[in-house]
Amino acid sequence: MSILSPKSKGDIGEKFVVKHLRHNGYKILRKNMRNICSEIDIIAYKSDILAFVEVKTRTEGQNIPAVYAVDLKKQRKIISAAFKFISDNKLKNQPRFDVAEVYLNKITHKVESINYIENAFTQGGNYGVF
């Protein structure tokens, strides 16, 4: 059993989420978009939905849901980066903030499951999942 670096684990999760979004009719606008505010893992578009997606990849068997890693400080950074992206690109869409929890098999490092949470948090910094 090899141990994956956090970056490798994250890359596996992000690639899987991109496939998941495309399969569900989303167009991927940007991946790993960085600006002065923060980094956004995936920006996806479908109809009039502009989804800013934070991907959290974990090994199966961890007791704490991955969504909890997106704390208030991280939410604020993502929200700031999203509004900068919207402003810079002169978009009119309301943003939606999603979190994708990806769980990998401990041995094979293959994706075991995904929990895609739409509206996981709001501009007011509240979790939408509770």
Coordinates of N, CA and C in Angstrom, one line a residue:
M1 N 0.8 -1.2 0.0 CA 0.0 0.0 0.0 C 0.9 1.2 0.0
S2 N 0.8 2.1 -1.0 CA 1.5 3.3 -1.1 C 0.7 4.4 -0.5
I3 N 1.4 5.4 0.0 CA 0.7 6.6 0.5 C 0.7 7.7 -0.5
L4 N -0.4 8.3 -0.7 CA -0.5 9.4 -1.7 C -0.2 10.7 -1.0
S5 N 0.5 11.6 -1.7 CA 0.6 12.9 -1.1 C -0.7 13.7 -1.1
P6 N -0.9 14.7 -0.3 CA -2.1 15.4 -0.3 C -2.5 16.0 -1.7
K7 N -1.4 16.4 -2.5 CA -1.7 17.0 -3.8 C -2.1 15.9 -4.8
S8 N -1.5 14.7 -4.7 CA -1.9 13.6 -5.6 C -3.4 13.2 -5.3
K9 N -3.7 13.1 -4.0 CA -5.0 12.7 -3.6 C -6.0 13.8 -4.1
G10 N -5.7 15.1 -3.9 CA -6.5 16.1 -4.4 C -6.7 16.1 -5.9
D11 N -5.7 15.8 -6.6 CA -5.8 15.7 -8.1 C -6.7 14.6 -8.5
I12 N -6.7 13.5 -7.9 CA -7.6 12.4 -8.2 C -9.0 12.8 -8.0
G13 N -9.3 13.5 -6.8 CA -10.6 13.9 -6.5 C -11.1 14.9 -7.5
E14 N -10.3 15.9 -7.8 CA -10.7 17.0 -8.8 C -11.0 16.4 -10.1
K15 N -10.2 15.5 -10.6 CA -10.5 14.9 -12.0 C -11.8 14.1 -11.9
F16 N -12.1 13.4 -10.9 CA -13.3 12.7 -10.8 C -14.5 13.7 -10.7
V17 N -14.4 14.7 -10.0 CA -15.5 15.7 -9.9 C -15.7 16.4 -11.3
V18 N -14.7 16.7 -12.0 CA -14.8 17.2 -13.3 C -15.7 16.3 -14.2
K19 N -15.3 15.0 -14.2 CA -16.1 14.0 -15.0 C -17.5 14.0 -14.5
H20 N -17.7 14.0 -13.2 CA -19.1 14.0 -12.6 C -19.9 15.2 -13.1
L21 N -19.3 16.3 -13.0 CA -20.0 17.6 -13.5 C -20.3 17.5 -15.0
R22 N -19.4 17.1 -15.8 CA -19.6 17.0 -17.2 C -20.7 16.0 -17.5
H23 N -20.7 14.9 -16.8 CA -21.8 13.9 -17.0 C -23.1 14.4 -16.6
N24 N -23.2 15.4 -15.8 CA -24.5 16.0 -15.3 C -24.8 17.3 -16.1
G25 N -24.1 17.5 -17.2 CA -24.4 18.6 -18.1 C -23.8 19.9 -17.9
Y26 N -22.8 20.0 -17.0 CA -22.0 21.2 -16.7 C -20.9 21.4 -17.7
K27 N -20.6 22.6 -18.0 CA -19.4 23.0 -18.8 C -18.4 23.5 -17.8
I28 N -17.2 23.0 -17.9 CA -16.1 23.4 -17.0 C -15.5 24.7 -17.5
L29 N -15.6 25.8 -16.8 CA -15.0 27.0 -17.2 C -13.6 27.2 -16.8
R30 N -13.3 26.8 -15.6 CA -11.9 26.9 -15.0 C -11.6 25.8 -14.0
K31 N -10.4 25.4 -13.9 CA -9.9 24.5 -12.9 C -8.7 25.1 -12.2
N32 N -8.7 25.0 -10.9 CA -7.6 25.5 -10.1 C -7.4 27.0 -10.4
M33 N -8.4 27.8 -10.4 CA -8.3 29.2 -10.7 C -7.8 29.9 -9.4
R34 N -6.8 30.7 -9.6 CA -6.2 31.4 -8.5 C -6.3 32.9 -8.8
N35 N -6.7 33.7 -7.8 CA -6.6 35.1 -7.9 C -6.1 35.6 -6.6
I36 N -6.1 36.9 -6.4 CA -5.5 37.5 -5.2 C -6.3 37.1 -3.9
C37 N -7.5 36.6 -4.1 CA -8.3 36.3 -2.9 C -8.1 34.8 -2.5
S38 N -8.0 33.9 -3.4 CA -7.9 32.5 -3.0 C -7.8 31.6 -4.3
E39 N -7.9 30.3 -4.1 CA -8.0 29.4 -5.2 C -9.4 28.8 -5.2
I40 N -9.9 28.6 -6.4 CA -11.2 27.8 -6.5 C -10.9 26.6 -7.3
D41 N -11.3 25.4 -6.8 CA -10.9 24.2 -7.5 C -11.6 24.1 -8.8
I42 N -12.9 24.3 -8.9 CA -13.6 24.1 -10.2 C -14.6 25.2 -10.3
I43 N -14.7 25.8 -11.5 CA -15.8 26.7 -11.8 C -16.6 26.1 -12.9
A44 N -17.9 25.8 -12.7 CA -18.7 25.1 -13.7 C -20.0 25.9 -14.0
Y45 N -20.5 25.7 -15.2 CA -21.6 26.4 -15.7 C -22.7 25.5 -16.3
K46 N -23.9 25.7 -15.9 CA -25.0 24.9 -16.5 C -26.3 25.8 -16.5
S47 N -26.9 26.0 -17.6 CA -28.1 26.9 -17.7 C -27.7 28.3 -17.2
D48 N -28.3 28.7 -16.1 CA -27.8 30.0 -15.5 C -27.1 29.8 -14.2
I49 N -26.7 28.6 -13.9 CA -26.0 28.3 -12.7 C -24.5 28.4 -12.9
L50 N -23.9 29.2 -12.0 CA -22.4 29.3 -12.0 C -22.0 28.8 -10.7
A51 N -21.4 27.5 -10.7 CA -21.1 26.8 -9.5 C -19.6 26.9 -9.2
F52 N -19.3 27.3 -8.0 CA -17.9 27.4 -7.5 C -17.7 26.2 -6.6
V53 N -16.9 25.3 -7.0 CA -16.8 24.0 -6.4 C -15.5 23.8 -5.6
E54 N -15.6 23.5 -4.3 CA -14.5 23.1 -3.5 C -14.5 21.6 -3.4
V55 N -13.4 21.0 -3.8 CA -13.2 19.5 -3.7 C -12.4 19.1 -2.5
K56 N -12.9 18.2 -1.7 CA -12.2 17.7 -0.6 C -12.1 16.2 -0.7
T57 N -10.9 15.7 -0.8 CA -10.7 14.3 -1.1 C -10.1 13.6 0.2
R58 N -10.7 12.5 0.6 CA -10.3 11.9 1.8 C -10.2 10.4 1.5
T59 N -9.4 9.7 2.4 CA -9.4 8.2 2.3 C -10.6 7.7 3.1
E60 N -11.2 6.6 2.6 CA -12.4 6.1 3.2 C -12.1 5.7 4.6
G61 N -13.1 5.7 5.5 CA -12.9 5.3 6.9 C -12.7 6.5 7.8
Q62 N -12.5 7.7 7.3 CA -12.3 8.8 8.2 C -13.6 9.2 8.8
N63 N -13.7 9.5 10.1 CA -14.9 9.7 10.8 C -15.5 11.1 10.6
I64 N -14.7 12.1 10.2 CA -15.2 13.4 10.1 C -15.5 13.7 8.6
P65 N -16.7 14.1 8.3 CA -17.0 14.4 6.9 C -16.1 15.5 6.3
A66 N -15.7 15.3 5.0 CA -14.8 16.2 4.4 C -15.3 17.6 4.3
V67 N -16.6 17.8 4.3 CA -17.2 19.1 4.1 C -16.8 20.0 5.3
Y68 N -16.5 19.4 6.5 CA -16.1 20.2 7.6 C -14.8 20.9 7.5
A69 N -14.0 20.5 6.5 CA -12.7 21.1 6.2 C -12.9 22.5 5.6
V70 N -14.1 22.7 5.1 CA -14.4 24.0 4.5 C -15.0 24.9 5.6
D71 N -14.1 25.4 6.4 CA -14.5 26.2 7.5 C -14.9 27.7 7.1
L72 N -15.3 28.5 8.0 CA -15.8 29.8 7.7 C -14.7 30.7 7.0
K73 N -13.5 30.5 7.5 CA -12.4 31.3 6.9 C -12.2 30.9 5.4
K74 N -12.2 29.6 5.1 CA -12.1 29.0 3.7 C -13.3 29.5 2.9
Q75 N -14.5 29.4 3.5 CA -15.7 29.9 2.8 C -15.6 31.4 2.3
R76 N -15.1 32.2 3.3 CA -15.0 33.6 2.9 C -14.0 33.8 1.8
K77 N -12.9 33.1 1.8 CA -11.9 33.2 0.7 C -12.5 32.8 -0.6
I78 N -13.2 31.7 -0.6 CA -13.9 31.2 -1.8 C -14.9 32.2 -2.3
I79 N -15.7 32.7 -1.5 CA -16.7 33.7 -1.8 C -16.0 35.0 -2.4
S80 N -15.0 35.5 -1.8 CA -14.2 36.6 -2.3 C -13.7 36.3 -3.7
A81 N -13.0 35.2 -3.9 CA -12.5 34.8 -5.2 C -13.6 34.7 -6.2
A82 N -14.7 34.1 -5.8 CA -15.8 34.0 -6.8 C -16.3 35.3 -7.3
F83 N -16.5 36.3 -6.3 CA -17.0 37.6 -6.8 C -16.0 38.3 -7.6
K84 N -14.7 38.1 -7.3 CA -13.7 38.7 -8.2 C -13.7 38.1 -9.6
F85 N -13.9 36.8 -9.7 CA -14.0 36.2 -11.0 C -15.3 36.7 -11.7
I86 N -16.4 36.8 -11.0 CA -17.6 37.4 -11.7 C -17.4 38.8 -12.1
S87 N -16.8 39.6 -11.3 CA -16.5 41.0 -11.7 C -15.5 41.1 -12.8
D88 N -14.4 40.4 -12.8 CA -13.4 40.4 -13.8 C -14.0 40.0 -15.2
N89 N -14.9 39.0 -15.1 CA -15.5 38.5 -16.4 C -16.8 39.1 -16.8
K90 N -17.2 40.2 -16.0 CA -18.4 40.9 -16.3 C -19.7 40.0 -16.4
L91 N -19.8 39.0 -15.5 CA -20.9 38.1 -15.5 C -22.0 38.6 -14.6
K92 N -23.2 38.1 -14.9 CA -24.4 38.6 -14.2 C -25.0 37.4 -13.3
N93 N -24.4 36.3 -13.4 CA -24.9 35.1 -12.7 C -24.7 35.2 -11.1
Q94 N -25.7 34.7 -10.4 CA -25.6 34.5 -9.0 C -24.7 33.3 -8.8
P95 N -23.8 33.3 -7.9 CA -22.9 32.2 -7.7 C -23.6 31.2 -6.8
R96 N -23.2 29.9 -7.0 CA -23.7 28.8 -6.1 C -22.4 28.2 -5.5
F97 N -22.3 27.9 -4.3 CA -21.1 27.4 -3.6 C -21.3 26.0 -3.2
D98 N -20.6 25.1 -3.9 CA -20.8 23.6 -3.7 C -19.5 23.0 -3.1
V99 N -19.7 21.9 -2.5 CA -18.6 21.2 -2.0 C -18.7 19.7 -2.5
A100 N -17.7 19.2 -3.0 CA -17.7 17.8 -3.4 C -16.7 17.0 -2.5
E101 N -17.3 16.0 -1.8 CA -16.6 15.1 -0.9 C -16.3 13.9 -1.7
V102 N -15.0 13.6 -1.9 CA -14.6 12.4 -2.7 C -13.8 11.5 -1.7
Y103 N -14.2 10.2 -1.7 CA -13.6 9.3 -0.8 C -12.9 8.2 -1.6
L104 N -11.6 8.0 -1.3 CA -10.8 7.0 -2.0 C -10.6 5.7 -1.2
N105 N -10.5 4.6 -1.9 CA -10.1 3.3 -1.3 C -8.7 3.4 -0.7
K106 N -8.5 2.9 0.5 CA -7.3 3.0 1.2 C -6.1 2.3 0.5
I107 N -6.4 1.2 -0.2 CA -5.4 0.4 -0.8 C -5.2 0.8 -2.3
T108 N -6.3 0.8 -3.0 CA -6.2 1.1 -4.5 C -6.1 2.5 -4.9
H109 N -6.6 3.4 -4.0 CA -6.6 4.8 -4.2 C -7.6 5.2 -5.3
K110 N -8.6 4.3 -5.6 CA -9.6 4.6 -6.5 C -10.8 5.2 -5.8
V111 N -11.6 5.9 -6.5 CA -12.7 6.6 -5.9 C -13.8 5.6 -5.5
E112 N -14.1 5.6 -4.3 CA -15.2 4.7 -3.7 C -16.5 5.4 -3.7
S113 N -16.5 6.7 -3.4 CA -17.8 7.4 -3.4 C -17.6 8.9 -3.5
I114 N -18.7 9.6 -3.9 CA -18.7 11.0 -4.0 C -20.0 11.5 -3.4
N115 N -19.9 12.6 -2.6 CA -21.0 13.2 -2.1 C -21.0 14.7 -2.6
Y116 N -21.8 15.0 -3.5 CA -21.8 16.3 -4.1 C -22.9 17.2 -3.5
I117 N -22.5 18.2 -2.8 CA -23.4 19.0 -2.0 C -23.6 20.4 -2.7
E118 N -24.7 20.6 -3.3 CA -25.1 21.9 -3.9 C -25.4 22.8 -2.8
N119 N -25.1 24.1 -3.0 CA -25.4 25.1 -2.0 C -24.9 24.7 -0.6
A120 N -23.6 24.2 -0.6 CA -23.1 23.7 0.7 C -22.9 24.9 1.7
F121 N -22.6 26.1 1.2 CA -22.6 27.2 2.1 C -23.1 28.4 1.3
T122 N -23.4 29.5 2.0 CA -24.0 30.7 1.4 C -23.0 31.9 1.5
Q123 N -23.4 32.9 0.8 CA -22.6 34.2 0.9 C -22.5 34.7 2.4
G124 N -23.5 34.4 3.2 CA -23.5 34.8 4.6 C -22.7 33.9 5.4
G125 N -22.0 32.9 4.8 CA -21.1 32.1 5.6 C -21.8 31.0 6.4
N126 N -23.0 30.6 6.0 CA -23.7 29.6 6.6 C -23.7 28.3 5.8
Y127 N -23.5 27.2 6.5 CA -23.6 25.9 5.8 C -25.0 25.6 5.4
G128 N -25.1 25.2 4.1 CA -26.4 24.8 3.6 C -26.7 23.4 3.9
V129 N -25.8 22.7 4.4 CA -25.9 21.2 4.6 C -26.5 20.8 6.0
F130 N -26.7 21.8 6.8 CA -27.2 21.5 8.2 C -28.7 21.9 8.3

